[in-house]
Short mmCIF file of C-alpha atoms in Angstrom, two decimals:
data_model
loop_
_atom_site.label_atom_id
_atom_site.label_comp_id
_atom_site.label_asym_id
_atom_site.label_seq_id
_atom_site.Cartn_x
_atom_site.Cartn_y
_atom_site.Cartn_z
CA UNK T 1 85.08 75.52 -104.49
CA UNK T 2 84.52 78.16 -106.10
CA UNK T 3 85.07 79.96 -109.36
CA UNK T 4 88.04 81.21 -107.94
CA UNK T 5 89.23 78.66 -106.08
CA UNK T 6 89.48 77.09 -109.76
CA UNK T 7 90.67 79.84 -111.56
CA UNK T 8 93.59 80.24 -108.99
CA UNK T 9 94.50 77.30 -109.15
CA UNK T 10 94.46 76.76 -112.98
CA UNK T 11 96.94 80.42 -113.12
CA UNK T 12 99.15 78.10 -110.44
CA UNK T 13 99.81 75.74 -112.85
CA UNK T 14 100.04 77.85 -116.13
CA UNK T 15 102.49 79.75 -115.12
CA UNK T 16 104.78 76.65 -114.00
CA UNK T 17 106.80 76.41 -117.35
CA UNK T 18 107.36 80.53 -117.28
CA UNK T 19 108.76 80.16 -113.69
CA UNK T 20 112.70 80.51 -113.83
CA UNK T 21 114.55 77.42 -112.26
CA UNK T 22 115.76 80.01 -109.19
CA UNK T 23 111.75 80.09 -108.74
CA UNK T 24 110.60 76.60 -108.86
CA UNK T 25 112.95 75.83 -106.08
CA UNK T 26 111.75 78.32 -103.85
CA UNK T 27 108.79 76.79 -104.47
CA UNK T 28 109.51 73.19 -104.66
CA UNK T 29 111.23 74.44 -100.65
CA UNK T 30 107.65 75.64 -100.08
CA UNK T 31 105.92 72.20 -100.78
CA UNK T 32 109.04 69.74 -99.82
CA UNK T 33 111.12 68.71 -97.28
CA UNK T 34 113.80 68.37 -99.21
CA UNK T 35 114.61 68.13 -102.62
CA UNK T 36 114.75 65.48 -105.62
CA UNK T 37 117.53 63.34 -106.80
CA UNK T 38 115.70 63.94 -110.36
CA UNK T 39 117.06 68.19 -111.06
CA UNK T 40 115.54 67.98 -114.69
CA UNK T 41 112.23 70.87 -115.43
CA UNK T 42 109.97 68.40 -116.40
CA UNK T 43 110.15 65.98 -113.52
CA UNK T 44 110.32 69.66 -110.79
CA UNK T 45 107.15 71.31 -112.93
CA UNK T 46 105.25 67.99 -112.61
CA UNK T 47 105.33 66.89 -109.04
CA UNK T 48 105.15 70.78 -107.95
CA UNK T 49 102.09 70.84 -110.09
CA UNK T 50 100.45 67.19 -108.52
CA UNK T 51 101.35 68.91 -105.15
CA UNK T 52 99.49 72.34 -106.36
CA UNK T 53 96.68 70.21 -107.04
CA UNK T 54 96.56 67.50 -104.19
CA UNK T 55 96.45 70.93 -101.78
CA UNK T 56 93.83 72.27 -103.09
CA UNK T 57 91.64 69.04 -103.92
CA UNK T 58 92.94 66.48 -101.38
CA UNK T 59 94.76 63.22 -102.11
CA UNK T 60 94.42 60.24 -103.91
CA UNK T 61 91.97 57.58 -101.76
CA UNK T 62 94.34 54.94 -100.49
CA UNK T 63 92.77 52.13 -102.41
CA UNK T 64 93.40 54.03 -106.11
CA UNK T 65 97.17 55.02 -105.05
CA UNK T 66 97.88 51.60 -104.28
CA UNK T 67 95.86 50.28 -107.90
CA UNK T 68 97.94 52.58 -109.78
CA UNK T 69 101.04 51.63 -108.30
CA UNK T 70 100.29 47.97 -108.26
CA UNK T 71 99.37 48.95 -112.26
CA UNK T 72 102.58 50.90 -112.51
CA UNK T 73 105.13 48.00 -111.81
CA UNK T 74 103.32 45.73 -113.70
CA UNK T 75 103.06 47.42 -116.69
CA UNK T 76 106.43 49.34 -116.31
CA UNK T 77 109.61 48.75 -119.02
CA UNK T 78 111.38 49.72 -116.64
CA UNK T 79 112.88 47.50 -114.17
CA UNK T 80 113.95 48.38 -110.51
CA UNK T 81 116.98 46.63 -108.30
CA UNK T 82 115.73 43.29 -107.51
CA UNK T 83 114.42 42.85 -104.36
CA UNK T 84 113.54 46.64 -103.94
CA UNK T 85 109.59 46.34 -104.90
CA UNK T 86 108.86 45.32 -101.08
CA UNK T 87 110.33 48.51 -100.26
CA UNK T 88 108.92 50.65 -102.60
CA UNK T 89 105.20 49.58 -102.97
CA UNK T 90 104.81 50.81 -99.12
CA UNK T 91 101.94 53.17 -98.77
CA UNK T 92 102.27 56.40 -96.98
CA UNK T 93 101.23 55.98 -93.43
CA UNK T 94 101.90 52.76 -93.12
CA UNK T 95 103.92 51.62 -89.91
CA UNK T 96 106.18 48.84 -89.49
CA UNK T 97 106.88 47.28 -85.85
CA UNK T 98 109.59 46.14 -84.83
CA UNK T 99 110.60 44.86 -80.87
CA UNK T 100 114.47 45.37 -80.78
CA UNK T 101 115.79 45.50 -77.37
CA UNK T 102 113.23 44.60 -75.79
CA UNK T 103 111.74 48.10 -76.62
CA UNK T 104 109.03 48.77 -79.43
CA UNK T 105 110.18 51.09 -82.43
CA UNK T 106 107.52 51.65 -84.52
CA UNK T 107 108.30 53.20 -88.35
CA UNK T 108 106.53 55.19 -90.01
CA UNK T 109 106.70 56.36 -94.11
CA UNK T 110 105.31 59.22 -95.07
CA UNK T 111 103.42 61.09 -97.30
CA UNK T 112 107.33 62.24 -99.07
CA UNK T 113 108.52 58.41 -99.24
CA UNK T 114 110.60 58.74 -96.17
CA UNK T 115 110.60 56.89 -93.11
CA UNK T 116 109.35 59.53 -89.29
CA UNK T 117 110.83 57.02 -86.24
CA UNK T 118 110.50 59.27 -82.85
CA UNK T 119 110.50 62.36 -83.99
CA UNK T 120 113.16 61.78 -86.82
CA UNK T 121 113.42 61.28 -90.38
CA UNK T 122 115.16 59.04 -92.08
CA UNK T 123 115.75 58.11 -96.04
CA UNK T 124 116.08 54.94 -96.00
CA UNK T 125 114.32 52.12 -93.93
CA UNK T 126 118.15 51.08 -93.58
CA UNK T 127 118.93 54.06 -92.06
CA UNK T 128 116.45 54.17 -89.39
CA UNK T 129 117.67 50.27 -88.43
CA UNK T 130 121.14 51.50 -88.19
CA UNK T 131 119.70 53.85 -85.76
CA UNK T 132 117.77 51.37 -83.58
CA UNK T 133 120.30 48.72 -83.27
CA UNK T 134 123.63 50.92 -83.93
CA UNK T 135 124.61 48.71 -86.71
CA UNK T 136 124.57 48.08 -90.12
CA UNK T 137 121.41 45.98 -91.36
CA UNK T 138 119.17 45.21 -94.65
CA UNK T 139 116.35 47.76 -93.68
CA UNK T 140 113.14 45.62 -95.55
CA UNK T 141 115.00 42.35 -94.25
CA UNK T 142 115.08 44.28 -90.12
CA UNK T 143 111.30 45.12 -90.25
CA UNK T 144 110.65 41.97 -91.88
CA UNK T 145 109.35 42.67 -95.30
CA UNK T 146 112.09 40.46 -96.65
CA UNK T 147 113.46 36.67 -96.20
CA UNK T 148 114.71 36.16 -92.64
CA UNK T 149 112.08 38.46 -90.54
CA UNK T 150 114.29 40.54 -89.03
CA UNK T 151 116.08 37.84 -86.95
CA UNK T 152 118.74 37.54 -87.75
CA UNK T 153 121.81 40.05 -89.65
#
């Protein structure tokens, strides 16, 4: 990395607070496949800042990401909905394998927390399970992340 490279990254990060929301959304659309449900400026700026640095310097190593997720879960004062922890702790690159109707399906967690299956991307494991079976399923249960191991509906 050169000083010029570091300077350009620093300049990009320093410019974020001065951009209009329209400009931030345009930048967001260049870096992410979909817009977030969180529409506040601080959230958008922080995610963009992280992404710019991630592209310039590389992603955090998997073991560090896992450690941070576990620490956040352990120490957070925000309690997630009961039972969702298995789904939210899946790291990008994780592949879930499920056999259904004599066919093996592989669902991979994307860097954006989505679920890729046969070239299609789903917002949830439940949506992927529904695509596979044609009926409504609890996605984590279907893929064996919860009691039931996907053996019944």
